[in-house]
Amino acid sequence: MPTELSPIDKAKFVAAKKAVEYVEDGMRVGLGTGSTAAWMVRCLGEMVREEGLRIRGVPTSTRTAELARDVGIEVVSLDQAKWLDITIDGADEFDAELNLIKGGGGALLQEKIVATASDQMIVITDASKEVDTLGAFPLPVEVIPFGWQTTQALIEETLAAMDVMGRSASLRMNGERPFVTDEGNHILDLHLKRIGNPRQMAMILNQMPGVVENGLFIDICDTVVIGYGDGKTQVRDINAGTIEENMLEFVESENLFSDLSD
């Protein structure tokens, strides 16, 4: 176990620690996927074990499900939960209106389904993910394997008429083979550099045959919790129009930090 976390991991941890304060006993909680979300799952697991918190977690990927079970969280399917009180997840980018790009971890489809089936979505992140305009991070688009090259060509042709700076798409790989999502699909990463109209982009992409879902999360996120390496957190609530800053005491926990592989 490392004796000290890096500033970026401290930022992720304090954001996660602040976000789990929104979770109450008896809640149905959507559990996000990715390195920042993994901190959140660990924090919730600690609350379950040490404080007796009773929750049911709906994971957005198989690896999140495995981690949740490992830390003692009861895992159920979305069909079992039916509706969620809250979802906590990370993001690859977010803008001032709390629109997001997600899917860097390849779980965008389940993440979007779970987030939209929740009363509230909280995003946990570090300050480096904030952008003036979405698009610097490649936009993931989940596509079915059948005819994926035709789908890619159609997307690239359509991008020529869109308000973007880049118009290329690449198939995400896992070593020498295409990356495969939990649903058995592929991911095309769109290298757009800047997305002038994210809402229009999301609608047009999802109208294309072969496209399952895209990584633009528009009008889904309610609150973003930004963590900093010195322990500071900033909470922005898009609905209330408020910004709140706090300083969290950083105390290393043997149980919480014993597995840093995610």
Tab-separated table of C-alpha atoms in Angstrom:
chain	number	residue	atom	x	y	z
A	1	MET	CA	0.000	0.000	0.000
A	2	PRO	CA	1.398	3.442	-0.856
A	3	THR	CA	2.104	5.591	2.178
A	4	GLU	CA	0.885	8.746	0.431
A	5	LEU	CA	-1.558	9.415	-2.385
A	6	SER	CA	-0.738	11.667	-5.301
A	7	PRO	CA	-2.446	15.091	-5.438
A	8	ILE	CA	-4.774	13.886	-8.200
A	9	ASP	CA	-5.831	10.844	-6.176
A	10	LYS	CA	-6.361	13.038	-3.116
A	11	ALA	CA	-8.571	15.284	-5.254
A	12	LYS	CA	-10.597	12.286	-6.417
A	13	PHE	CA	-10.878	10.971	-2.874
A	14	VAL	CA	-12.123	14.214	-1.286
A	15	ALA	CA	-14.660	14.684	-4.106
A	16	ALA	CA	-15.944	11.163	-3.505
A	17	LYS	CA	-15.960	11.642	0.273
A	18	LYS	CA	-18.017	14.826	-0.061
A	19	ALA	CA	-20.460	13.278	-2.546
A	20	VAL	CA	-21.338	10.293	-0.352
A	21	GLU	CA	-22.667	12.749	2.236
A	22	TYR	CA	-25.741	12.934	-0.011
A	23	VAL	CA	-26.435	9.220	0.464
A	24	GLU	CA	-28.963	8.352	3.169
A	25	ASP	CA	-29.993	5.102	4.798
A	26	GLY	CA	-32.333	3.027	2.644
A	27	MET	CA	-31.453	4.726	-0.644
A	28	ARG	CA	-31.124	3.057	-4.031
A	29	VAL	CA	-27.818	4.340	-5.402
A	30	GLY	CA	-26.419	4.283	-8.924
A	31	LEU	CA	-22.726	3.426	-8.784
A	32	GLY	CA	-20.609	4.932	-11.552
A	33	THR	CA	-17.604	3.531	-13.358
A	34	GLY	CA	-14.032	4.805	-13.525
A	35	SER	CA	-11.162	5.749	-11.253
A	36	THR	CA	-12.986	8.568	-9.434
A	37	ALA	CA	-16.187	6.539	-9.054
A	38	ALA	CA	-14.115	3.718	-7.558
A	39	TRP	CA	-13.183	6.029	-4.679
A	40	MET	CA	-16.881	6.701	-4.143
A	41	VAL	CA	-17.672	2.981	-4.035
A	42	ARG	CA	-14.913	2.444	-1.473
A	43	CYS	CA	-16.225	5.334	0.651
A	44	LEU	CA	-19.744	3.896	0.585
A	45	GLY	CA	-18.389	0.470	1.459
A	46	GLU	CA	-16.643	1.935	4.485
A	47	MET	CA	-19.927	3.553	5.576
A	48	VAL	CA	-21.733	0.231	5.159
A	49	ARG	CA	-19.173	-1.662	7.217
A	50	GLU	CA	-18.416	0.887	9.930
A	51	GLU	CA	-21.613	2.957	10.206
A	52	GLY	CA	-24.245	0.371	9.325
A	53	LEU	CA	-25.435	2.272	6.260
A	54	ARG	CA	-28.080	0.246	4.398
A	55	ILE	CA	-28.236	0.907	0.680
A	56	ARG	CA	-28.815	-0.995	-2.518
A	57	GLY	CA	-26.333	-0.233	-5.264
A	58	VAL	CA	-26.980	-0.426	-9.000
A	59	PRO	CA	-23.585	-0.637	-10.742
A	60	THR	CA	-22.950	0.694	-14.232
A	61	SER	CA	-20.408	-1.948	-15.221
A	62	THR	CA	-19.233	-5.412	-14.297
A	63	ARG	CA	-16.052	-4.067	-12.710
A	64	THR	CA	-18.017	-1.638	-10.527
A	65	ALA	CA	-20.310	-4.506	-9.500
A	66	GLU	CA	-17.287	-6.579	-8.470
A	67	LEU	CA	-15.802	-3.724	-6.441
A	68	ALA	CA	-19.134	-2.958	-4.761
A	69	ARG	CA	-19.572	-6.572	-3.675
A	70	ASP	CA	-15.958	-6.677	-2.456
A	71	VAL	CA	-16.518	-3.687	-0.141
A	72	GLY	CA	-19.826	-4.995	1.220
A	73	ILE	CA	-22.455	-3.082	-0.752
A	74	GLU	CA	-25.650	-4.951	-1.661
A	75	VAL	CA	-25.792	-5.050	-5.458
A	76	VAL	CA	-29.085	-5.207	-7.351
A	77	SER	CA	-30.063	-4.706	-10.963
A	78	LEU	CA	-31.847	-1.614	-12.240
A	79	ASP	CA	-34.885	-3.769	-12.975
A	80	GLN	CA	-34.929	-4.832	-9.326
A	81	ALA	CA	-34.485	-1.280	-8.046
A	82	LYS	CA	-36.889	0.152	-10.679
A	83	TRP	CA	-35.914	3.757	-9.847
A	84	LEU	CA	-32.964	5.318	-8.047
A	85	ASP	CA	-32.708	8.038	-5.449
A	86	ILE	CA	-29.268	9.156	-6.555
A	87	THR	CA	-26.453	8.288	-8.949
A	88	ILE	CA	-22.849	9.271	-8.293
A	89	ASP	CA	-20.409	9.017	-11.181
A	90	GLY	CA	-17.335	10.625	-12.674
A	91	ALA	CA	-16.922	12.523	-15.935
A	92	ASP	CA	-14.245	13.002	-18.570
A	93	GLU	CA	-15.276	16.615	-19.180
A	94	PHE	CA	-17.880	19.051	-17.886
A	95	ASP	CA	-18.828	22.607	-18.813
A	96	ALA	CA	-20.436	25.537	-16.992
A	97	GLU	CA	-23.937	24.150	-17.651
A	98	LEU	CA	-22.879	20.756	-16.213
A	99	ASN	CA	-23.133	19.061	-19.581
A	100	LEU	CA	-20.724	16.140	-19.691
A	101	ILE	CA	-18.623	13.897	-21.853
A	102	LYS	CA	-18.513	10.393	-20.388
A	103	GLY	CA	-17.465	6.986	-21.616
A	104	GLY	CA	-13.702	7.022	-21.268
A	105	GLY	CA	-14.059	3.793	-19.318
A	106	GLY	CA	-16.360	2.277	-21.917
A	107	ALA	CA	-19.525	2.111	-19.773
A	108	LEU	CA	-21.414	5.079	-21.227
A	109	LEU	CA	-24.585	3.168	-22.159
A	110	GLN	CA	-25.242	1.725	-18.716
A	111	GLU	CA	-24.083	4.983	-17.116
A	112	LYS	CA	-26.619	7.030	-19.083
A	113	ILE	CA	-29.466	4.578	-18.447
A	114	VAL	CA	-28.769	4.562	-14.713
A	115	ALA	CA	-28.281	8.337	-14.477
A	116	THR	CA	-31.548	9.114	-16.246
A	117	ALA	CA	-33.387	6.649	-13.976
A	118	SER	CA	-32.365	8.663	-10.906
A	119	ASP	CA	-33.920	11.541	-9.001
A	120	GLN	CA	-30.497	13.169	-8.832
A	121	MET	CA	-27.135	12.762	-10.552
A	122	ILE	CA	-23.972	13.919	-8.816
A	123	VAL	CA	-20.695	14.042	-10.720
A	124	ILE	CA	-17.422	13.753	-8.833
A	125	THR	CA	-14.306	15.045	-10.520
A	126	ASP	CA	-11.139	17.084	-10.239
A	127	ALA	CA	-10.612	20.593	-11.576
A	128	SER	CA	-8.739	19.406	-14.682
A	129	LYS	CA	-12.009	18.067	-16.165
A	130	GLU	CA	-13.657	21.500	-16.386
A	131	VAL	CA	-13.680	23.049	-19.876
A	132	ASP	CA	-15.183	26.124	-21.508
A	133	THR	CA	-16.395	24.044	-24.454
A	134	LEU	CA	-16.774	20.276	-24.609
A	135	GLY	CA	-14.762	18.265	-27.118
A	136	ALA	CA	-11.099	18.213	-26.178
A	137	PHE	CA	-11.688	14.734	-24.753
A	138	PRO	CA	-12.586	12.300	-27.563
A	139	LEU	CA	-16.352	11.737	-27.647
A	140	PRO	CA	-17.189	8.016	-27.230
A	141	VAL	CA	-19.947	6.594	-29.407
A	142	GLU	CA	-21.102	3.021	-28.777
A	143	VAL	CA	-21.888	1.173	-32.017
A	144	ILE	CA	-22.961	-2.365	-32.836
A	145	PRO	CA	-20.170	-4.511	-34.337
A	146	PHE	CA	-22.146	-5.291	-37.511
A	147	GLY	CA	-21.124	-2.765	-40.158
A	148	TRP	CA	-19.160	-0.601	-37.738
A	149	GLN	CA	-16.926	0.687	-40.531
A	150	THR	CA	-19.995	1.848	-42.444
A	151	THR	CA	-21.271	3.528	-39.275
A	152	GLN	CA	-17.894	5.215	-38.837
A	153	ALA	CA	-17.947	6.504	-42.428
A	154	LEU	CA	-21.494	7.827	-41.945
A	155	ILE	CA	-20.493	9.617	-38.754
A	156	GLU	CA	-17.423	11.200	-40.338
A	157	GLU	CA	-19.484	12.326	-43.328
A	158	THR	CA	-22.076	13.894	-41.027
A	159	LEU	CA	-19.404	15.670	-38.988
A	160	ALA	CA	-18.465	17.701	-42.064
A	161	ALA	CA	-21.641	19.741	-41.578
A	162	MET	CA	-21.327	20.080	-37.784
A	163	ASP	CA	-19.818	22.843	-35.660
A	164	VAL	CA	-16.662	20.960	-34.683
A	165	MET	CA	-12.932	21.439	-35.213
A	166	GLY	CA	-12.015	17.784	-35.839
A	167	ARG	CA	-13.875	15.213	-37.917
A	168	SER	CA	-12.064	11.893	-37.479
A	169	ALA	CA	-13.222	8.773	-35.663
A	170	SER	CA	-11.162	5.822	-34.469
A	171	LEU	CA	-12.130	2.379	-33.247
A	172	ARG	CA	-11.198	1.913	-29.600
A	173	MET	CA	-8.837	-0.997	-29.168
A	174	ASN	CA	-7.990	-3.323	-26.294
A	175	GLY	CA	-4.511	-4.416	-27.224
A	176	GLU	CA	-4.688	-5.870	-30.715
A	177	ARG	CA	-8.451	-6.435	-30.610
A	178	PRO	CA	-11.385	-4.030	-30.626
A	179	PHE	CA	-12.602	-2.956	-27.205
A	180	VAL	CA	-15.888	-4.681	-26.336
A	181	THR	CA	-18.429	-3.113	-23.980
A	182	ASP	CA	-20.475	-5.019	-21.408
A	183	GLU	CA	-23.251	-5.160	-24.030
A	184	GLY	CA	-20.926	-6.675	-26.647
A	185	ASN	CA	-20.577	-3.497	-28.722
A	186	HIS	CA	-17.652	-1.444	-30.025
A	187	ILE	CA	-16.749	2.176	-29.306
A	188	LEU	CA	-15.794	4.812	-31.839
A	189	ASP	CA	-13.909	7.749	-30.335
A	190	LEU	CA	-14.649	11.005	-32.177
A	191	HIS	CA	-11.743	13.445	-32.199
A	192	LEU	CA	-13.687	16.695	-32.419
A	193	LYS	CA	-11.496	19.084	-30.370
A	194	ARG	CA	-14.485	21.388	-29.871
A	195	ILE	CA	-18.241	20.714	-29.959
A	196	GLY	CA	-20.076	23.923	-30.766
A	197	ASN	CA	-23.577	22.514	-30.197
A	198	PRO	CA	-23.518	19.456	-27.902
A	199	ARG	CA	-27.307	19.099	-27.804
A	200	GLN	CA	-27.548	18.955	-31.601
A	201	MET	CA	-24.590	16.584	-31.781
A	202	ALA	CA	-26.183	14.145	-29.321
A	203	MET	CA	-29.488	14.111	-31.210
A	204	ILE	CA	-27.943	13.610	-34.643
A	205	LEU	CA	-25.597	10.821	-33.521
A	206	ASN	CA	-28.413	8.831	-31.923
A	207	GLN	CA	-30.473	8.989	-35.128
A	208	MET	CA	-27.823	7.094	-37.100
A	209	PRO	CA	-28.328	3.384	-37.809
A	210	GLY	CA	-25.704	1.365	-35.955
A	211	VAL	CA	-25.259	3.907	-33.163
A	212	VAL	CA	-26.397	2.619	-29.775
A	213	GLU	CA	-25.609	5.673	-27.613
A	214	ASN	CA	-23.201	8.598	-27.373
A	215	GLY	CA	-21.188	9.971	-24.470
A	216	LEU	CA	-22.798	13.408	-24.304
A	217	PHE	CA	-24.812	13.765	-21.095
A	218	ILE	CA	-27.034	16.812	-21.644
A	219	ASP	CA	-29.320	18.132	-18.876
A	220	ILE	CA	-28.703	15.014	-16.763
A	221	CYS	CA	-26.215	16.169	-14.119
A	222	ASP	CA	-27.667	18.138	-11.175
A	223	THR	CA	-24.567	18.684	-9.059
A	224	VAL	CA	-20.823	18.513	-9.584
A	225	VAL	CA	-18.377	18.005	-6.718
A	226	ILE	CA	-14.856	19.142	-7.601
A	227	GLY	CA	-11.995	17.891	-5.481
A	228	TYR	CA	-8.563	19.461	-5.023
A	229	GLY	CA	-5.262	17.995	-3.891
A	230	ASP	CA	-5.190	20.118	-0.730
A	231	GLY	CA	-8.490	18.690	0.522
A	232	LYS	CA	-10.762	21.474	-0.700
A	233	THR	CA	-14.045	20.637	-2.383
A	234	GLN	CA	-16.365	22.833	-4.409
A	235	VAL	CA	-20.004	21.840	-4.869
A	236	ARG	CA	-21.950	23.400	-7.741
A	237	ASP	CA	-25.709	22.855	-7.823
A	238	ILE	CA	-27.102	23.733	-11.269
A	239	ASN	CA	-30.714	23.765	-10.049
A	240	ALA	CA	-30.200	25.944	-6.983
A	241	GLY	CA	-27.538	28.050	-8.676
A	242	THR	CA	-25.264	27.740	-5.649
A	243	ILE	CA	-21.533	27.185	-5.162
A	244	GLU	CA	-20.295	25.851	-1.824
A	245	GLU	CA	-16.686	25.317	-0.770
A	246	ASN	CA	-15.447	23.124	2.058
A	247	MET	CA	-12.182	21.740	3.371
A	248	LEU	CA	-12.130	18.044	4.188
A	249	GLU	CA	-9.651	16.576	6.609
A	250	PHE	CA	-7.630	13.935	4.810
A	251	VAL	CA	-7.151	10.837	6.947
A	252	GLU	CA	-5.694	7.759	5.309
A	253	SER	CA	-7.592	4.539	5.959
A	254	GLU	CA	-5.950	1.146	5.680
A	255	ASN	CA	-9.221	-0.407	4.500
A	256	LEU	CA	-10.136	2.327	2.032
A	257	PHE	CA	-6.758	2.550	0.311
A	258	SER	CA	-5.784	-1.096	0.342
A	259	ASP	CA	-6.801	-1.621	-3.318
A	260	LEU	CA	-5.783	1.068	-5.761
A	261	SER	CA	-5.982	-1.023	-8.920
A	262	ASP	CA	-9.077	0.670	-10.483
